[in-house]
Coordinates of C-alpha atoms in Angstrom, one line a residue:
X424 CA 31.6 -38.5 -14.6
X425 CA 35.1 -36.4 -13.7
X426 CA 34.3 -33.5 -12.0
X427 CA 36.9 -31.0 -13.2
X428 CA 37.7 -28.3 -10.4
X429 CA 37.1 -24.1 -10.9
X430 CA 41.1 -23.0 -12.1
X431 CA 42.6 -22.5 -8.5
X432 CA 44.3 -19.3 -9.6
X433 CA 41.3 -17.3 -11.5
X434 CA 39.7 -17.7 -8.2
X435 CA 42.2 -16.7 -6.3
X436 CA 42.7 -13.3 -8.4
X437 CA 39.1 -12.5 -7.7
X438 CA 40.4 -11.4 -4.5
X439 CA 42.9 -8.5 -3.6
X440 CA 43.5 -9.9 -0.6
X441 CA 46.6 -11.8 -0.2
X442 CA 47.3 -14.3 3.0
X443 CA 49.6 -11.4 4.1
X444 CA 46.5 -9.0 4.7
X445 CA 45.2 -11.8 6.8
X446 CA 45.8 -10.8 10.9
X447 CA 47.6 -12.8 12.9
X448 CA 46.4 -15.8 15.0
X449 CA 46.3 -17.5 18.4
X450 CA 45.8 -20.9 19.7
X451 CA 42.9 -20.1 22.4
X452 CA 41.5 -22.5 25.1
X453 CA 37.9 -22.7 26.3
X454 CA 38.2 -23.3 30.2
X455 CA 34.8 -24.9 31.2
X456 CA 34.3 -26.4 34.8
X457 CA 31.7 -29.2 34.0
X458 CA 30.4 -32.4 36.1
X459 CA 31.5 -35.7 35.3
X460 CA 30.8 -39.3 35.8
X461 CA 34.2 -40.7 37.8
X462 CA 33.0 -44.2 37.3
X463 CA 31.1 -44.8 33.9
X464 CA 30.8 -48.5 34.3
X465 CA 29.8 -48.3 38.1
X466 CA 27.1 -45.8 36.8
X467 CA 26.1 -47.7 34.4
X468 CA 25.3 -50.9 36.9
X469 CA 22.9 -48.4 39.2
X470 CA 21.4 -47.3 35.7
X471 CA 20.1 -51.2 34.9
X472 CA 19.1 -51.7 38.6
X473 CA 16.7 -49.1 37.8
X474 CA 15.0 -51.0 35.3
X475 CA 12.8 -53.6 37.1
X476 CA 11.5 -55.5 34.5
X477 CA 14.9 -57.2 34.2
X478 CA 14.4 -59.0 37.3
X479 CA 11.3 -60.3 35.9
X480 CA 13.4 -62.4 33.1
X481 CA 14.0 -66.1 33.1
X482 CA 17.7 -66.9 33.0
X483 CA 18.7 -67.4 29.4
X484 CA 16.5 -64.2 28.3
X485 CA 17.8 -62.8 24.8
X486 CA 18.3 -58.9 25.2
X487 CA 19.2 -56.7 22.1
X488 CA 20.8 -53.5 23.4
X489 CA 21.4 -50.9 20.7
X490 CA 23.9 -48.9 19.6
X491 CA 23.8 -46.0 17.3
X492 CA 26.2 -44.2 14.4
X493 CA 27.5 -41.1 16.9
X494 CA 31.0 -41.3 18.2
X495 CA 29.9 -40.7 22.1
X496 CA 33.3 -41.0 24.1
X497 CA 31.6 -43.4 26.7
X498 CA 29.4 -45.3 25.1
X499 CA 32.0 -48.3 24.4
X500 CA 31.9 -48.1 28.0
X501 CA 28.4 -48.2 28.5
X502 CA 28.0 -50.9 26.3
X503 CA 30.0 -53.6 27.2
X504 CA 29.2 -52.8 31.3
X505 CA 25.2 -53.6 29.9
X506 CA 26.3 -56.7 28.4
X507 CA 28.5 -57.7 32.0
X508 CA 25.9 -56.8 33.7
X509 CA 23.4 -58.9 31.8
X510 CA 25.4 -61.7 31.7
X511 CA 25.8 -61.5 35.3
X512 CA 22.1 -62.1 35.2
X513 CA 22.3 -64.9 33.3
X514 CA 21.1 -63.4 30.8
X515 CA 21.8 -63.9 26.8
X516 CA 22.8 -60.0 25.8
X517 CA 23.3 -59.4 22.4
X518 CA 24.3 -55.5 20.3
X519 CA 22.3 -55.0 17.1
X520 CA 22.7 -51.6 15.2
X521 CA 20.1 -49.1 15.7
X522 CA 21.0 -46.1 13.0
X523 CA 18.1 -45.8 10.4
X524 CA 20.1 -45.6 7.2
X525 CA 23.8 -44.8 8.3
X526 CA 26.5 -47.1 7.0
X527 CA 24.4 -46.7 3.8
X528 CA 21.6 -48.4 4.8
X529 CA 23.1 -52.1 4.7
X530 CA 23.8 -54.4 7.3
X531 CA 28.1 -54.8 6.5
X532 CA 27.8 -50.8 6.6
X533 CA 26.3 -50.9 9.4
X534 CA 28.6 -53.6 11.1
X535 CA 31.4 -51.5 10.1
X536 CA 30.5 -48.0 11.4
X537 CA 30.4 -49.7 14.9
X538 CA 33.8 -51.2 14.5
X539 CA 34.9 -47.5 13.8
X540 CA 33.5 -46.4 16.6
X541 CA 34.9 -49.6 18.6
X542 CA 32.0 -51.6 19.1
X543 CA 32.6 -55.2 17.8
X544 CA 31.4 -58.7 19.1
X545 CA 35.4 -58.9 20.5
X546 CA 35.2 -55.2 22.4
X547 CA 31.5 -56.1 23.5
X548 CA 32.4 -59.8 24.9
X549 CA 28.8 -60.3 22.7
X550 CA 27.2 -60.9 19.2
X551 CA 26.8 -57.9 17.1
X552 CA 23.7 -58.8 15.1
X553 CA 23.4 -56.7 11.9
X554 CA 20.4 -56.3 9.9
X555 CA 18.0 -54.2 8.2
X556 CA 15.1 -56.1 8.2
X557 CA 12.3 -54.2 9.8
X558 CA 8.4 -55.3 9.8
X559 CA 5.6 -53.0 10.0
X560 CA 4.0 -53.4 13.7
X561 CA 1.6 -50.3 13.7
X562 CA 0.7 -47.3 11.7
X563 CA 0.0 -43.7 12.6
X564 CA -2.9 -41.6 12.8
X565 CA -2.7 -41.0 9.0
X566 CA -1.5 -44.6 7.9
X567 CA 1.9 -43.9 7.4
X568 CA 3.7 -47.1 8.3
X569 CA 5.7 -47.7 12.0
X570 CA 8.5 -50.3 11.8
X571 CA 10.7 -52.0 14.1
X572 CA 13.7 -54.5 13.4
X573 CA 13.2 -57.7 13.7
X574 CA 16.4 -58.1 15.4
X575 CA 14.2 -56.1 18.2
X576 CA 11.2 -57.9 17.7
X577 CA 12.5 -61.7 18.0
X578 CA 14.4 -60.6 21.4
X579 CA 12.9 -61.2 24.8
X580 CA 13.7 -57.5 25.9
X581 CA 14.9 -54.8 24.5
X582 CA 17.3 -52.0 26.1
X583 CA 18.1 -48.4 24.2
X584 CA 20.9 -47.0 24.7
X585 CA 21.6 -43.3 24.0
X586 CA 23.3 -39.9 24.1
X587 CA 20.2 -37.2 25.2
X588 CA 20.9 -34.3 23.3
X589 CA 19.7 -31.3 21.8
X590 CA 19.0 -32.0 18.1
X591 CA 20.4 -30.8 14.6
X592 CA 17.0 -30.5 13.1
X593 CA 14.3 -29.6 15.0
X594 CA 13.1 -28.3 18.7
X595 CA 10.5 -30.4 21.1
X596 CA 10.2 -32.2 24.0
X597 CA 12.3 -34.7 22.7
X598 CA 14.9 -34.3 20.4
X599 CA 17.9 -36.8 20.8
X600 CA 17.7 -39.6 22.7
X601 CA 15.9 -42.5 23.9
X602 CA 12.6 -41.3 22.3
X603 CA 14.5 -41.4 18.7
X604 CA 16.3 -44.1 19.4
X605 CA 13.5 -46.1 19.6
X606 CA 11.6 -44.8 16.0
X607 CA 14.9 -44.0 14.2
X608 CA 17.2 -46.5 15.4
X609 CA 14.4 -49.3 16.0
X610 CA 13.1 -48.6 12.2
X611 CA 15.7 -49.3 10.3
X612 CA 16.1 -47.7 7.1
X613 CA 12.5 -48.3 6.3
X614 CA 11.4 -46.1 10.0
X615 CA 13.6 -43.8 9.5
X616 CA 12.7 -42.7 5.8
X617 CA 8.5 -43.2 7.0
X618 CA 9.4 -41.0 9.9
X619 CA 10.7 -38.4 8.2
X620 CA 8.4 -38.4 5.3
X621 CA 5.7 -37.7 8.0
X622 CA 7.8 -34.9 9.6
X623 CA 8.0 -33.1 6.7
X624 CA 4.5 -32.3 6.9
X625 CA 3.2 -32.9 11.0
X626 CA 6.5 -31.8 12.4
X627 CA 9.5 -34.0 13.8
X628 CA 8.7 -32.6 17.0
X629 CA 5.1 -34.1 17.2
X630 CA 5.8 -37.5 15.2
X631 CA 8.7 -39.1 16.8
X632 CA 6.7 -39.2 20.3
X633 CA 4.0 -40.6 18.5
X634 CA 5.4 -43.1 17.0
X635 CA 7.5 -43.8 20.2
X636 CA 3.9 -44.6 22.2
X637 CA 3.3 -47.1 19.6
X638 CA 6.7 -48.8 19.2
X639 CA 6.6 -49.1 23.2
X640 CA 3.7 -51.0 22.8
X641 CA 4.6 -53.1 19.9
X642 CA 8.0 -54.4 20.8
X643 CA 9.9 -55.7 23.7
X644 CA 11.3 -52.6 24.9
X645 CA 11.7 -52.6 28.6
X646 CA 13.3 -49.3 29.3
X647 CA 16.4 -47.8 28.4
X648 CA 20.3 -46.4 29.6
X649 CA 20.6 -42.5 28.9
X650 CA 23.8 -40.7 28.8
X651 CA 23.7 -36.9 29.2
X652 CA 27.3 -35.6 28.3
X653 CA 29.2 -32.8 29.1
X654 CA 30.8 -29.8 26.9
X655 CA 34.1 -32.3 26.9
X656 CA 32.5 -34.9 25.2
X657 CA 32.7 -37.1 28.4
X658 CA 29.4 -38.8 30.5
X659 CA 28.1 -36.2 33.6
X660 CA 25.2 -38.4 33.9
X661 CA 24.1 -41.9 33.3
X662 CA 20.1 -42.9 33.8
X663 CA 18.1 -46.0 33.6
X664 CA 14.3 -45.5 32.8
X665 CA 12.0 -47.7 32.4
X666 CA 9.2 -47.8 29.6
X667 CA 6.6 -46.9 31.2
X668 CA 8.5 -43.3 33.0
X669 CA 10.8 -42.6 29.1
X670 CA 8.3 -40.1 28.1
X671 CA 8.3 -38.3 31.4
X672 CA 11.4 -38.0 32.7
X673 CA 13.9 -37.8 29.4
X674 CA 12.6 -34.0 28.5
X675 CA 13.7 -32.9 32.1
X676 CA 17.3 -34.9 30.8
X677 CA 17.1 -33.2 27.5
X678 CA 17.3 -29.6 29.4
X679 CA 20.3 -30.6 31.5
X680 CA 22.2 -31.8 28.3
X681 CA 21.5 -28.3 27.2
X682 CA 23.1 -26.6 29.8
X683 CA 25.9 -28.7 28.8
X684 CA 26.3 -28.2 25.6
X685 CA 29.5 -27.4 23.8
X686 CA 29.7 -24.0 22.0
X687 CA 31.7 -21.5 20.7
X688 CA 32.2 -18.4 23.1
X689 CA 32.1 -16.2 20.5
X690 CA 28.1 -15.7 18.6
X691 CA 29.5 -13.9 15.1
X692 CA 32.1 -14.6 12.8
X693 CA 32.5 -13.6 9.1
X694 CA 34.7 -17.3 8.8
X695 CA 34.3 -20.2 10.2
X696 CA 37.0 -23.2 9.0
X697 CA 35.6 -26.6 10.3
X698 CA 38.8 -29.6 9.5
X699 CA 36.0 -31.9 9.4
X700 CA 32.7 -32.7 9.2
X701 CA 31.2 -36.6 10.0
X702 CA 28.7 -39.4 11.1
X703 CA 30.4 -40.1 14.2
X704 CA 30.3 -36.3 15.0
X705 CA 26.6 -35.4 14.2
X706 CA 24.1 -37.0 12.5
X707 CA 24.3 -34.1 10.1
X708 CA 27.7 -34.0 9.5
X709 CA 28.0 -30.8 11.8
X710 CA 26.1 -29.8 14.8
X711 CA 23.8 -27.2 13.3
X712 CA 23.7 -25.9 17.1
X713 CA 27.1 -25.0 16.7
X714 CA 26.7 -23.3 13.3
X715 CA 23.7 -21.5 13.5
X716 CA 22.3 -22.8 10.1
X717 CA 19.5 -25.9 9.9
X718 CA 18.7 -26.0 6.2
X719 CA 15.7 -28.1 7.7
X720 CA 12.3 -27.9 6.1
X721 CA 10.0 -26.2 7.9
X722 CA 11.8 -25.8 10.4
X723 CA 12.9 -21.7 11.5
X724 CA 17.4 -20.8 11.5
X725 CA 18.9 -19.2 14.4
X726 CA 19.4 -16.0 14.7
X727 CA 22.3 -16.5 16.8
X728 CA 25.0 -18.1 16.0
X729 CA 25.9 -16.2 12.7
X730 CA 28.8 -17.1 11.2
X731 CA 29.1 -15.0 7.5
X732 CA 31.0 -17.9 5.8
X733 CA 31.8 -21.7 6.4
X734 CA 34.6 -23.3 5.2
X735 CA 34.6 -27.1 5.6
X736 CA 38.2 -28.8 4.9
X737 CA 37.3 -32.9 5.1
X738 CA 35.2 -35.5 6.0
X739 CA 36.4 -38.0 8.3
X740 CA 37.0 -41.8 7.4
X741 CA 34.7 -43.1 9.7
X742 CA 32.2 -41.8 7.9
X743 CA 33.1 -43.7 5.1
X744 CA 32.4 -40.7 2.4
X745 CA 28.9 -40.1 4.1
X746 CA 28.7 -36.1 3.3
X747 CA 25.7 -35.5 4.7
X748 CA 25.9 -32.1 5.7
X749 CA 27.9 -30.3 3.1
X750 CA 25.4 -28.3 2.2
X751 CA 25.5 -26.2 5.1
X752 CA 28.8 -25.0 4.1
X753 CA 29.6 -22.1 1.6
X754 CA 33.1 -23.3 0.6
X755 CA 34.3 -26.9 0.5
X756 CA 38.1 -27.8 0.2
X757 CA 38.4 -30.2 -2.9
X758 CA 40.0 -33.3 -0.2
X759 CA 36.6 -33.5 1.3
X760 CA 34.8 -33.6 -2.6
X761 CA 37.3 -36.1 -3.6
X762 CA 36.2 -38.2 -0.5
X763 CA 32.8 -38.2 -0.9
X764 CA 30.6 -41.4 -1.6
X765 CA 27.6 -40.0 -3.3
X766 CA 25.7 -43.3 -2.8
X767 CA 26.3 -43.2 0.8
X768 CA 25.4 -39.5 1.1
X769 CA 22.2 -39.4 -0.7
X770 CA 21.1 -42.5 0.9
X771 CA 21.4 -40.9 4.1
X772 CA 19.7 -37.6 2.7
X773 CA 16.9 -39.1 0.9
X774 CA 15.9 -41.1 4.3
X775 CA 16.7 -38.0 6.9
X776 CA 14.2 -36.0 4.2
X777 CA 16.4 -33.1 3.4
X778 CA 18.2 -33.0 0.4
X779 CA 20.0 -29.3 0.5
X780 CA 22.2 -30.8 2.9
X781 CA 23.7 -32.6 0.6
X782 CA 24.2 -29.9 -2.1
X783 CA 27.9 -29.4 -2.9
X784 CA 28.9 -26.0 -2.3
X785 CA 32.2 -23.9 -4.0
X786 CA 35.2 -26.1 -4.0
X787 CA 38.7 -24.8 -3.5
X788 CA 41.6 -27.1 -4.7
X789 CA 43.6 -25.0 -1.6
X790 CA 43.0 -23.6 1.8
X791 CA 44.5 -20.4 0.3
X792 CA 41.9 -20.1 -2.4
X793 CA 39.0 -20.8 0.0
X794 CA 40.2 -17.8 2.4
X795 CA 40.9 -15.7 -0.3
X796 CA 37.4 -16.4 -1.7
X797 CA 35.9 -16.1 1.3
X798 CA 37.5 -12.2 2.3
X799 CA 35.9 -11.4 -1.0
X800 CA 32.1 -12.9 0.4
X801 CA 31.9 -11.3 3.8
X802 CA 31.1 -7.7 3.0
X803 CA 34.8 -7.1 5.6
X804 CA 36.6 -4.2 3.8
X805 CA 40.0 -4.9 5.4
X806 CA 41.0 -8.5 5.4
X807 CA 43.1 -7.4 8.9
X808 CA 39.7 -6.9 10.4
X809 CA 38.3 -10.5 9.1
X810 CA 36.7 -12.7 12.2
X811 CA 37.9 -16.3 12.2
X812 CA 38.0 -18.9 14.0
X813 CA 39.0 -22.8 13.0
X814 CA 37.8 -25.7 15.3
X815 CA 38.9 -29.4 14.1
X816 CA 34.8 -30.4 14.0
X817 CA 31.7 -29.1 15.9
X818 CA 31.8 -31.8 18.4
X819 CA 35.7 -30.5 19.8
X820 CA 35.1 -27.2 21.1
X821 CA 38.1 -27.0 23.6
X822 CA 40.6 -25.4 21.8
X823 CA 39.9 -23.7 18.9
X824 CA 42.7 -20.8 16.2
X825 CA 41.0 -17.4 16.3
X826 CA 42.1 -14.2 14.7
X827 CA 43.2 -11.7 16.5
X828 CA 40.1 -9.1 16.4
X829 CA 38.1 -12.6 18.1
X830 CA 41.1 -12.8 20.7
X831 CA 41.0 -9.1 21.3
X832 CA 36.8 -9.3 21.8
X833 CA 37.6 -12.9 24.3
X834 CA 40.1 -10.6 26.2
X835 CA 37.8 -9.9 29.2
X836 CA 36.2 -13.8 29.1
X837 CA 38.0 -15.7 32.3
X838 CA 36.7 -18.9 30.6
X839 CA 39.1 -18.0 28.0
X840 CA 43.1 -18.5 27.5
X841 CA 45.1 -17.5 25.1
X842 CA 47.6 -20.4 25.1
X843 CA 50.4 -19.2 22.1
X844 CA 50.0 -16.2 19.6
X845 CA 51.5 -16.8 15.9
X846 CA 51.3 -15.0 12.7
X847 CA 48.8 -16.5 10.2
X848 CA 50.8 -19.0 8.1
X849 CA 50.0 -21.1 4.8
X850 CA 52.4 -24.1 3.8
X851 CA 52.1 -24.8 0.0
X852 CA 48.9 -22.8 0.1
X853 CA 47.5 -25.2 3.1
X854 CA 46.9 -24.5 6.6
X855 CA 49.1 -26.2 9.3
X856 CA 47.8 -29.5 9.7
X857 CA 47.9 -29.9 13.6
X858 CA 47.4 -26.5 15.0
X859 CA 45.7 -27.0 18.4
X860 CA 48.7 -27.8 20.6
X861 CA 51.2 -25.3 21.4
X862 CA 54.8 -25.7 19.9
X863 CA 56.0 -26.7 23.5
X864 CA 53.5 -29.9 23.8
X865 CA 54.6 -30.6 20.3
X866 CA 57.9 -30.6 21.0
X867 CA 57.1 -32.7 24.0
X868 CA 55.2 -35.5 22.2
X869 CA 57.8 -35.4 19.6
X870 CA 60.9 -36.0 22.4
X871 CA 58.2 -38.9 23.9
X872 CA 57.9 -40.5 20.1
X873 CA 61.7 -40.5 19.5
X874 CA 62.4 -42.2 23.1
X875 CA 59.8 -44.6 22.5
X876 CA 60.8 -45.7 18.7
X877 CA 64.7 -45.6 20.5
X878 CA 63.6 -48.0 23.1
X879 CA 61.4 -50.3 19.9
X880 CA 64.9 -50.2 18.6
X881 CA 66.9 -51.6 21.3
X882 CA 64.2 -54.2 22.2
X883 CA 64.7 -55.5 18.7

């Protein structure tokens, strides 16, 4: 089936306004003073010494350590200092993918969305063992079936590894982290689908624990490494917990990754343009934190963020056409439709339990026609007046394009700078396609490209 796309112009007309009744724009910069980890890799050492049962292994141990779908910065990091550090042991440390059903829900998928994110058996000095075999261990209070890999289950000792964060669909004591990681990422395909099922009707918030308690005591699961990032996207704390103290001590992490988590500084917009949405960048696509919509069943939306309209321009290639979370958007640039792998989206939607997200919204074969169509949606009689802001994904907060009524509301913020005003400009009816740096630092890393390719040049 060819999808043939709305007429580009008819849409257009539906609009008086023009890109000339758009107001101008400016490059602003998010100024956030935030703790950070100077030495991941010497943090990550302390976090494993905090794990006792390791001393208790015989030399030659195996040790699965996981790794999940999300592109955290230091997690490479983390990862390969886990396997040093076991080897050091003497230890026999090995990576296996812990996901549910990303990389749709095989074991080359799987293998490949950690290459993407740079964890292969060369950047991990270790065996990357793929599967999605999963056997049933335990069930829950209503006989819903608990799996576990049985990567995890033939090891000798199993570590998690994982971001603590708030999640994109629910609220609880845990959301993101090493809770999940052991039901979601532990289960396989088969987990995360029976997990979900179930939190459809007892709640996320309730069933992942529960499950947890069982998994603990079904599998070798000896503790686990916890990252808690900051709004940068970089580590401000690294934590090893044992089993036996997961369940008390990661809610107490999960409220310091909340004080650290990236936002907008502004709570209402009538646009928001999003350059892309991904895997590696939510599990969802898009952080529904940073949005303001959940499109979660059962589960209650925000009042605040409120963002009038969503514009979502692509999807990004390590997600390998996964567009899980498309249907949070109201407008969709036809790029991002053209990219899409349906199989891998619904896959990942049928598991996760929510199919709306994966609803395809209005699609405009131009960013002109999506602005245009979107002035006409937000209720804003004068397009001058229109709120917008345009961030590259929800995960790179930093710098962000605003219009000038959000500049003029920012004005008083000191975590604010305006870096470079422009006029609002199209090119062929597109937006420009690198527009967080200012034209100085472009014309800097231009100069830097040219001297390098000159010096390429004269080496050959």
């Amino acid at each position: 089936m060819e999808l043939e796309l709305p007429d580009a112009e008819r849409l257009a007309a539906l609009s008086d306004a023009t890109p000339a009744d758009l107001p101008g724009v400016a490059l602003l910069e998010h100024v956030r003073d935030h703790p950070r980890v100077d030495d991941v890799p010497a943090a990550t050492r302390e976090a494993l010494d905090a794990i006792p049962a390791l001393d208790a292994l015989p030399a030659g141990a195996e040790v699965g350590i996981t790794a999940g779908s999300r592109g955290i910065h230091d997690m490479p990091t983390v990862l390969r200092t886990m396997v040093d550090a076991l080897r050091e042991r003497e230890l026999e440390p090995f990576v296996f993918p812990a996901m549910g059903s990303h990389g749709g829900a095989t074991a080359e998928g799987q293998r490949e969305t950690l290459a993407a994110l740079g964890v292969t058996a060369e950047t991990m000095g270790c065996e990357i063992r793929s599967s999605m075999a999963a056997e049933r261990v335990a069930d829950d209070e209503e006989g819903r079936p608990i799996y576990a890999a049985e990567d995890a289950l033939a090891a000798d000792a199993v570590l998690l590894a994982n971001r603590v964060k708030a999640h994109t669909d629910f609220r609880g004591r845990y959301e993101s982290g090493l809770v999940k990681m052991a039901v979601i990422g532990l289960g396989k395909q088969r987990g995360a689908e029976a997990t979900h099922n179930a939190g459809l009707v007892g709640g996320l918030d309730e069933v992942i624990p529960e499950r947890a308690a069982a998994l603990f005591e079904a599998t070798p699961v000896i503790g686990g490494v916890a990252v808690v990032e900051n709004a940068d996207d970089r580590a401000a704390h690294v934590e090893g917990v044992p089993v036996d103290e997961i369940f008390d001590r990661e809610p107490a992490l999960l409220e310091r990754s909340k004080e650290l988590l990236p936002t907008l500084p502004v709570s209402e917009l009538d646009l928001l343009v999003v350059d892309e949405l991904g895997k590696e960048i939510s599990g969802t696509g898009m952080d529904t934190n940073v949005l303001g919509r959940v499109l979660y069943h059962n589960q209650p939306e925000p009042d605040v963020p409120s963002f009038t309209r969503i514009y979502v321009r692509g999807v990004t290639e390590a997600s390998h056409g996964n567009g899980i979370g498309i249907g949070l958007a109201d407008v969709v640039h036809a790029d991002l439709v053209a990219d899409l792998d349906l199989t891998e989206t619904y896959v990942n939607v049928v598991t996760s339990g929510e199919p709306s997200r994966a609803r395809i919204p209005l699609i405009a074969e131009r960013d002109e026609v999506a602005l245009r169509v979107a002035a006409s949606t937000t209720g804003v009689r004068d397009p001058a007046d229109l709120r917008i802001v345009r961030i590259p994904n929800t995960l790179e907060l930093g710098r962000f394009v605003a219009s000038e009524p959000v500049v003029e509301e920012l004005a008083d913020r000191d975590d604010v700078r305006v870096l470079e005003r422009r006029p609002f400009e199209l090119v062929d009816g597109e937006l420009p396609t690198d527009p967080y740096e200012t034209a100085a630092e472009a014309a800097r890393a231009s100069e830097s490209e040219s001297e390098s390719e000159s010096e390429t040049a004269t080496d050959d």
